[in-house]
């Protein structure tokens, strides 16, 4: 229901663009209502256009959260998120970094406590999709230097089986009889231009953190060194050749 | 390079095009994309666009410069547009005559729509400054698109055509005339669409858009929805403008209810047929 127009809402400041924008913004945000029905409808069209564009961007960036919630519940979530955290960047393909925060605040969703982590995982995928390309030249590995992570590499430590849940919601995936009742370490990579999600053993986190800190290979522990080939096979590291 | 009929290339069609999965594309075809969708560091989407740009003329149509706004476009955004221009070498670069940034305390809301403003002399000076800054930043001429109007907000010093003409004169920018926006605005504001077309400065027109619209469910307004084929009235207005401008790049836009690429290409042939006699002449 529309609130009664506050006094002054209909006096449009014409001569100053800044004052006009402030006046119009109040109408757009629903803080004031113009008396003229034509202007009221015009404002509603612009507000709707803006809302639909932002909500569509969220739907595109969070397909698994959307599948988990269903269309109606996701639409409600998206609306709530846009109101709380409207886009600040014209690049809507990069909108939604804080959706996990909004999800965590919805009391009705507490029976599904893994949803915020699923949003975090899908945000990792968005970042991975648009990250810089790895250098074209192969990096020569030496023990005295680190092996850099590929620019698209992201990971998420979750107390929920986010990778298993994510995989079950992919097109054509088999629905498992049960989901593992354990934490999962999700690795997001972009080998050959395709964003991939992989579950890693929990102890691989030590290696990932060491690589993030650019630790020279010679200073990696034996367990971490043993995990390097498998990690490299996921595309998490820049292409390299060894000479030692 | 003389551009004929083009189509707005949306993401679902980009991958199949970049993969060469669309046979029998008409000669002279060109494409236009929303620039912001590709202002990213890297990845497969940007790579696909570079593939397309290597094979067809490509236009970058911005949706975020907010050229009529008092909140200046962040320098970083202009730099991203510059970088994208350098990567794909667009034949045209354009954005909209609108404001988009709503101040919210210490932050702001980038409104993903094109908001109206009173076309005062003060506003014209502001737009001239913004367009000049954008052109300087990207090192290219910008085309500025006329917006759709849903209500007459009043307070104007200048009719839209005059405002655009003075903007082009002062900045050297060109105009992107969206015929559907004129049709929709004329209907919504009770104006004569043909008179609006005839008032435009023909020599400044660098590109023309045609698109579909729909009736608003809550009023008698028309919505610039880009979700339907182009109406006969819009094609007729396009022909009327082309008769004044001579051949201009003519783009079919479709953003929602996206049909298969082949269907869009068939509709774009209507645009090509409109241009044929002009090119022949």
XYZ file of C-alpha atoms in Angstrom:
525
model
C 0.000 0.000 0.000
C 1.342 3.415 -0.877
C 2.049 5.794 1.940
C 0.448 9.209 1.892
C 2.663 11.685 0.090
C 4.773 13.656 2.529
C 4.436 17.412 2.267
C 6.604 18.835 -0.468
C 6.879 15.630 -2.495
C 5.142 17.209 -5.465
C 7.219 20.341 -5.760
C 9.772 19.330 -8.356
C 13.032 21.289 -8.135
C 13.746 21.935 -11.780
C 16.650 24.323 -11.937
C 19.242 22.327 -10.028
C 20.057 18.856 -11.426
C 21.391 17.732 -8.039
C 18.247 18.803 -6.199
C 16.099 17.251 -8.914
C 17.941 13.935 -8.531
C 17.477 13.996 -4.755
C 13.768 14.743 -5.193
C 13.306 12.013 -7.802
C 15.310 9.511 -5.744
C 12.862 9.866 -2.848
C 10.043 8.958 -5.205
C 11.995 6.035 -6.618
C 12.758 4.730 -3.142
C 9.123 5.052 -2.116
C 9.942 7.663 0.530
C 7.494 10.048 -1.109
C 4.620 9.660 -3.544
C 3.781 12.110 -6.328
C 0.172 13.233 -6.486
C 0.017 13.131 -10.285
C -1.085 9.613 -11.309
C 0.913 9.806 -14.558
C 4.146 10.529 -12.711
C 3.327 7.904 -10.095
C 2.990 5.255 -12.803
C 6.149 6.437 -14.579
C 8.135 6.173 -11.351
C 6.713 2.695 -10.763
C 7.848 1.601 -14.239
C 11.404 2.838 -13.665
C 11.535 1.277 -10.197
C 10.242 -2.002 -11.604
C 12.725 -1.968 -14.494
C 15.568 -1.409 -12.031
C 14.343 -4.103 -9.662
C 13.818 -6.677 -12.422
C 17.287 -6.076 -13.865
C 18.966 -6.538 -10.468
C 16.865 -9.595 -9.566
C 17.568 -11.173 -12.963
C 21.282 -10.699 -12.349
C 21.007 -12.517 -9.006
C 19.023 -15.341 -10.613
C 21.709 -15.694 -13.250
C 24.594 -15.640 -10.761
C 23.072 -18.014 -8.168
C 21.376 -20.833 -10.098
C 21.803 -23.482 -7.380
C 20.531 -21.263 -4.555
C 17.614 -20.505 -6.863
C 16.999 -24.195 -7.534
C 17.171 -24.978 -3.819
C 14.678 -22.256 -2.879
C 12.320 -22.500 -5.843
C 11.284 -19.587 -8.050
C 8.906 -17.820 -5.656
C 11.131 -17.983 -2.590
C 14.171 -16.916 -4.606
C 12.229 -13.965 -6.034
C 11.397 -12.905 -2.470
C 15.003 -13.290 -1.408
C 16.247 -11.314 -4.420
C 13.833 -8.490 -3.682
C 14.968 -8.374 -0.064
C 18.618 -8.366 -1.140
C 18.183 -5.581 -3.695
C 16.463 -3.433 -1.078
C 19.240 -4.058 1.455
C 22.215 -4.037 -0.911
C 21.283 -2.348 -4.205
C 23.777 -2.536 -7.055
C 26.555 0.051 -6.871
C 28.319 -1.048 -10.055
C 26.760 -0.901 -13.542
C 28.258 -4.339 -14.193
C 25.354 -6.462 -13.023
C 27.253 -9.601 -14.024
C 29.248 -8.884 -10.846
C 26.251 -8.244 -8.597
C 25.506 -10.364 -5.540
C 28.738 -10.576 -3.541
C 26.743 -10.174 -0.308
C 23.825 -12.493 -1.022
C 25.113 -14.939 1.614
C 24.674 -12.215 4.255
C 21.079 -11.639 3.227
C 20.396 -15.380 3.259
C 21.801 -15.683 6.774
C 19.359 -13.035 7.977
C 16.191 -14.730 6.756
C 14.728 -16.444 9.819
C 12.475 -18.700 7.726
C 15.544 -20.261 6.108
C 17.309 -21.394 9.290
C 16.215 -25.029 8.703
C 18.530 -24.962 5.652
C 21.725 -23.595 7.229
C 23.940 -24.496 4.271
C 22.268 -21.921 1.987
C 24.661 -19.036 2.844
C 27.651 -21.248 2.047
C 26.041 -22.281 -1.241
C 25.736 -18.583 -2.088
C 29.416 -18.123 -1.157
C 30.364 -21.032 -3.408
C 28.384 -19.626 -6.331
C 29.962 -16.218 -5.764
C 33.379 -17.905 -5.970
C 32.225 -19.250 -9.337
C 31.215 -15.783 -10.544
C 34.617 -14.426 -9.559
C 36.338 -17.378 -11.219
C 34.377 -16.912 -14.454
C 35.515 -13.311 -14.867
C 39.013 -13.514 -13.377
C 42.063 -12.669 -15.453
C 43.448 -15.285 -17.805
C 46.562 -17.113 -16.633
C 49.824 -16.039 -18.256
C 50.314 -17.612 -21.669
C 53.975 -18.421 -21.004
C 54.714 -21.547 -18.981
C 56.239 -20.801 -15.618
C 59.515 -22.563 -14.948
C 59.335 -24.159 -11.528
C 62.240 -24.108 -9.138
C 62.352 -25.139 -5.505
C 63.343 -21.640 -4.478
C 60.160 -20.068 -5.860
C 56.465 -20.534 -5.281
C 54.015 -22.022 -7.790
C 51.413 -19.280 -8.265
C 47.707 -19.973 -8.085
C 45.817 -19.341 -11.317
C 43.957 -15.997 -11.174
C 40.574 -17.778 -11.227
C 41.284 -20.123 -8.317
C 39.011 -19.766 -5.285
C 38.121 -22.039 -2.387
C 35.593 -22.251 0.371
C 35.747 -24.086 3.671
C 32.242 -25.095 4.654
C 30.932 -27.055 7.580
C 28.348 -28.420 5.139
C 28.765 -30.759 2.145
C 28.475 -27.854 -0.287
C 30.208 -29.601 -3.171
C 27.952 -32.660 -2.928
C 24.904 -30.405 -2.724
C 26.103 -28.292 -5.650
C 26.774 -31.354 -7.794
C 23.337 -32.809 -7.076
C 21.731 -29.643 -8.462
C 23.542 -29.742 -11.803
C 21.498 -30.529 -14.925
C 21.221 -34.286 -15.420
C 22.894 -35.114 -12.102
C 21.749 -38.137 -10.138
C 20.149 -37.290 -6.818
C 22.097 -39.173 -4.131
C 20.307 -41.361 -1.611
C 21.914 -39.310 1.094
C 24.390 -36.461 1.423
C 27.594 -36.899 3.408
C 27.206 -35.455 6.883
C 30.548 -33.694 6.969
C 32.347 -30.513 6.139
C 33.714 -30.065 2.612
C 36.535 -28.000 1.165
C 35.331 -26.683 -2.183
C 37.862 -25.729 -4.845
C 36.764 -23.559 -7.773
C 38.972 -23.473 -10.865
C 38.677 -22.472 -14.517
C 40.664 -24.963 -16.594
C 40.270 -24.372 -20.346
C 37.764 -21.586 -19.756
C 35.263 -23.797 -17.938
C 34.499 -23.121 -14.267
C 34.779 -26.335 -12.241
C 33.909 -27.204 -8.653
C 35.892 -29.960 -6.923
C 35.883 -31.335 -3.387
C 39.371 -31.472 -1.874
C 40.504 -33.382 1.219
C 40.321 -31.094 4.238
C 44.100 -31.165 4.741
C 44.633 -29.629 1.284
C 43.770 -26.317 2.907
C 47.309 -26.104 4.322
C 48.735 -26.329 0.813
C 46.271 -23.805 -0.613
C 47.055 -21.282 2.108
C 50.799 -21.809 1.629
C 50.428 -21.199 -2.106
C 48.344 -18.092 -1.461
C 51.216 -16.809 0.686
C 53.654 -17.541 -2.162
C 55.626 -20.039 -0.094
C 58.636 -21.395 -2.020
C 58.233 -25.037 -3.005
C 61.285 -25.983 -0.928
C 59.467 -24.831 2.200
C 56.330 -26.890 1.626
C 55.960 -29.903 3.882
C 56.074 -33.421 2.430
C 52.295 -33.832 2.693
C 51.736 -30.627 0.777
C 54.310 -31.533 -1.867
C 52.561 -34.864 -2.347
C 49.269 -33.052 -2.964
C 50.690 -30.670 -5.590
C 50.245 -32.897 -8.689
C 46.584 -33.533 -7.927
C 46.015 -29.836 -7.305
C 47.788 -28.892 -10.533
C 45.528 -31.324 -12.423
C 42.463 -29.297 -11.373
C 43.827 -26.184 -13.079
C 44.247 -24.378 -9.757
C 47.841 -23.401 -10.568
C 49.331 -21.442 -13.434
C 50.672 -23.661 -16.222
C 54.274 -24.579 -15.480
C 57.144 -26.846 -16.307
C 59.662 -28.157 -13.811
C 63.432 -28.266 -14.221
C 64.422 -29.736 -10.923
C 33.403 0.794 -43.428
C 29.703 1.100 -44.270
C 27.519 -0.701 -41.740
C 24.111 -1.994 -42.747
C 21.748 -4.013 -40.585
C 22.954 -5.365 -37.258
C 21.541 -7.179 -34.282
C 21.975 -6.786 -30.558
C 23.992 -9.814 -29.511
C 22.898 -11.191 -26.162
C 24.738 -13.730 -24.049
C 22.758 -16.862 -25.029
C 23.672 -16.253 -28.682
C 27.274 -15.242 -28.099
C 28.722 -18.681 -27.454
C 27.131 -20.300 -30.523
C 28.295 -17.429 -32.698
C 31.844 -17.474 -31.336
C 31.941 -21.232 -31.907
C 30.960 -20.692 -35.543
C 27.786 -22.710 -34.973
C 25.583 -20.348 -36.999
C 25.812 -20.938 -40.743
C 24.644 -18.648 -43.526
C 25.033 -15.292 -41.850
C 24.093 -12.516 -44.264
C 26.960 -10.426 -45.637
C 27.436 -7.017 -44.054
C 26.057 -8.138 -40.708
C 27.356 -6.448 -37.546
C 26.723 -6.912 -33.861
C 26.249 -4.769 -30.792
C 26.736 -5.860 -27.175
C 26.156 -4.246 -23.806
C 29.628 -3.091 -22.851
C 29.237 -3.666 -19.095
C 28.743 -7.418 -19.617
C 32.323 -7.600 -20.867
C 34.125 -5.170 -18.558
C 35.856 -8.030 -16.779
C 39.457 -9.094 -16.348
C 39.296 -12.193 -18.543
C 37.579 -15.522 -19.010
C 35.527 -17.297 -21.664
C 32.905 -14.575 -22.147
C 35.471 -11.943 -22.998
C 37.335 -14.441 -25.178
C 34.135 -15.178 -27.113
C 33.577 -11.458 -27.681
C 37.093 -11.082 -29.008
C 36.405 -13.965 -31.406
C 33.254 -12.224 -32.623
C 35.066 -8.883 -32.933
C 37.738 -10.545 -35.046
C 35.137 -11.709 -37.568
C 32.400 -9.062 -37.620
C 32.130 -5.325 -36.975
C 31.247 -4.858 -33.313
C 29.571 -1.972 -31.507
C 29.809 -1.398 -27.745
C 26.560 -0.106 -26.252
C 27.100 1.083 -22.690
C 24.373 1.021 -20.086
C 26.244 2.605 -17.189
C 27.867 5.932 -18.058
C 24.935 7.931 -16.632
C 25.729 10.803 -18.981
C 23.066 13.111 -17.551
C 23.935 12.497 -13.905
C 25.454 14.822 -11.339
C 27.407 11.905 -9.825
C 30.382 11.566 -12.136
C 31.087 8.198 -13.683
C 33.942 6.675 -11.664
C 37.256 6.968 -13.437
C 37.714 3.210 -13.024
C 34.564 2.592 -15.067
C 35.762 4.849 -17.871
C 39.104 3.059 -17.802
C 37.340 -0.303 -18.101
C 35.451 0.982 -21.153
C 38.736 2.222 -22.611
C 40.349 -1.166 -22.048
C 37.430 -2.970 -23.678
C 37.624 -0.614 -26.663
C 41.334 -1.373 -26.963
C 40.635 -5.122 -26.822
C 37.847 -5.376 -29.395
C 38.257 -2.261 -31.580
C 34.568 -1.311 -31.775
C 33.193 0.431 -34.852
C 30.746 2.367 -32.644
C 30.529 3.197 -28.931
C 27.350 4.498 -27.353
C 25.445 5.107 -24.108
C 22.271 6.791 -22.917
C 21.026 10.300 -22.135
C 19.979 9.573 -18.566
C 21.064 9.668 -14.941
C 21.430 6.508 -12.873
C 23.230 7.071 -9.569
C 21.102 7.610 -6.484
C 23.031 8.797 -3.446
C 22.335 6.660 -0.362
C 24.233 8.145 2.556
C 27.918 7.454 2.005
C 27.178 4.948 -0.756
C 25.002 4.986 -3.846
C 22.590 2.879 -5.864
C 23.394 2.388 -9.515
C 19.886 2.241 -10.959
C 19.944 -0.199 -13.883
C 17.480 1.883 -15.879
C 17.532 5.252 -17.615
C 16.029 8.021 -15.490
C 14.532 11.250 -16.872
C 15.504 14.828 -16.018
C 14.352 18.348 -16.883
C 16.193 19.401 -20.049
C 17.343 22.742 -18.710
C 20.323 24.772 -19.878
C 22.062 23.766 -16.635
C 21.424 20.098 -17.405
C 22.757 20.573 -20.935
C 25.998 22.014 -19.569
C 26.272 19.028 -17.223
C 25.718 16.500 -20.034
C 28.217 18.321 -22.265
C 30.783 18.049 -19.482
C 30.051 14.344 -18.900
C 30.134 13.429 -22.589
C 33.365 15.359 -23.117
C 34.952 13.606 -20.142
C 33.841 10.189 -21.422
C 35.072 10.864 -24.967
C 38.409 12.082 -23.635
C 38.740 8.987 -21.450
C 38.059 6.468 -24.219
C 39.701 8.461 -26.990
C 36.724 7.924 -29.270
C 33.531 9.596 -30.399
C 30.519 8.591 -28.387
C 26.969 8.188 -29.697
C 24.298 9.328 -27.224
C 20.895 7.618 -27.224
C 17.555 9.341 -26.687
C 15.634 7.791 -23.768
C 12.058 6.515 -23.417
C 9.633 8.704 -21.486
C 6.722 7.506 -19.388
C 5.500 10.883 -18.106
C 6.112 14.513 -18.925
C 8.091 15.646 -15.909
C 8.066 19.195 -17.280
C 10.515 21.980 -16.493
C 12.286 21.741 -19.834
C 14.083 24.654 -21.453
C 14.643 22.689 -24.652
C 12.748 20.093 -26.672
C 14.644 16.818 -26.814
C 15.708 17.186 -30.457
C 17.135 20.622 -29.772
C 18.877 19.400 -26.627
C 20.493 16.554 -28.595
C 21.481 18.879 -31.440
C 23.219 21.299 -29.089
C 24.905 18.409 -27.291
C 26.259 17.040 -30.561
C 27.362 20.493 -31.675
C 29.178 21.237 -28.420
C 30.895 17.880 -27.900
C 31.285 16.425 -31.377
C 29.414 13.347 -30.205
C 26.994 11.598 -32.505
C 23.434 10.546 -31.819
C 22.035 7.076 -31.527
C 18.367 7.495 -32.307
C 16.195 4.759 -30.855
C 13.039 4.813 -32.949
C 11.139 2.638 -30.506
C 11.908 5.107 -27.725
C 10.456 7.900 -29.854
C 7.356 5.850 -30.674
C 6.833 4.877 -27.024
C 7.496 8.415 -25.743
C 5.190 10.009 -28.322
C 2.400 7.634 -27.321
C 2.955 8.139 -23.597
C 3.279 11.918 -23.727
C 0.660 12.550 -26.421
C 3.190 13.871 -28.933
C 3.458 13.494 -32.709
C 6.127 10.851 -33.363
C 6.642 11.951 -36.970
C 7.223 15.540 -35.859
C 9.758 14.304 -33.279
C 11.586 12.379 -36.014
C 11.520 15.360 -38.375
C 12.988 17.659 -35.699
C 16.101 15.540 -35.157
C 19.432 16.869 -36.475
C 19.901 14.362 -39.296
C 23.591 15.086 -39.826
C 24.440 14.093 -36.227
C 22.750 10.697 -36.382
C 25.397 7.977 -36.273
C 23.245 4.935 -35.560
C 19.587 3.945 -35.389
C 17.949 1.375 -33.093
C 14.665 -0.415 -33.628
C 13.060 -2.633 -31.000
C 9.745 -3.960 -29.748
C 7.508 -2.692 -26.971
C 4.420 -3.786 -25.085
C 1.374 -2.246 -23.464
C 1.632 -1.599 -19.725
C -0.713 -3.812 -17.747
C -1.409 -1.052 -15.220
C -2.134 1.901 -17.529
C -2.479 3.037 -21.124
C 1.287 3.524 -21.407
C 3.621 1.686 -23.747
C 6.710 0.114 -22.187
C 10.078 0.059 -23.951
C 10.420 -3.645 -23.219
C 12.531 -5.030 -26.084
C 10.645 -8.304 -25.721
C 8.698 -8.436 -28.979
C 9.205 -8.031 -32.721
C 9.459 -4.480 -34.041
C 6.045 -2.956 -34.771
C 5.012 -1.671 -38.192
C 4.769 1.854 -36.778
C 8.387 1.731 -35.620
C 9.604 0.437 -38.980
C 7.705 3.276 -40.677
C 9.318 5.867 -38.413
C 12.730 4.318 -39.076
C 12.150 4.661 -42.804
C 11.113 8.271 -42.278
C 14.326 9.094 -40.410
C 16.502 7.189 -42.889
C 14.982 9.218 -45.715
C 16.456 12.280 -44.015
C 19.769 10.869 -42.836
C 20.661 8.582 -45.712
C 21.994 5.132 -44.887
C 22.963 4.663 -41.246
C 23.862 1.586 -39.176
C 20.460 0.133 -38.263
C 20.318 -2.208 -35.290
C 17.613 -4.599 -34.160
C 17.526 -4.831 -30.355
C 15.967 -7.684 -28.432
C 16.662 -8.188 -24.727
C 13.854 -10.373 -23.406
C 11.755 -13.273 -24.695
C 14.832 -13.926 -26.791
C 14.035 -15.979 -29.912
C 16.561 -18.246 -31.661
C 19.335 -16.344 -33.418
C 17.984 -17.419 -36.820
C 14.680 -15.709 -36.050
C 16.448 -12.468 -35.105
C 18.523 -12.644 -38.259
C 15.334 -13.022 -40.303
C 13.873 -9.911 -38.626
C 17.109 -8.044 -39.260
C 16.556 -8.687 -42.960
C 13.676 -6.215 -42.743
C 16.229 -3.636 -41.660
C 18.533 -4.645 -44.489
C 15.708 -4.205 -46.999
C 15.022 -0.740 -45.605
C 18.642 0.233 -46.196
C 19.081 -1.377 -49.627
C 17.624 1.428 -51.775
C 19.532 4.032 -49.740
C 22.818 2.255 -50.275
C 22.005 1.789 -53.965
C 21.237 5.506 -54.280
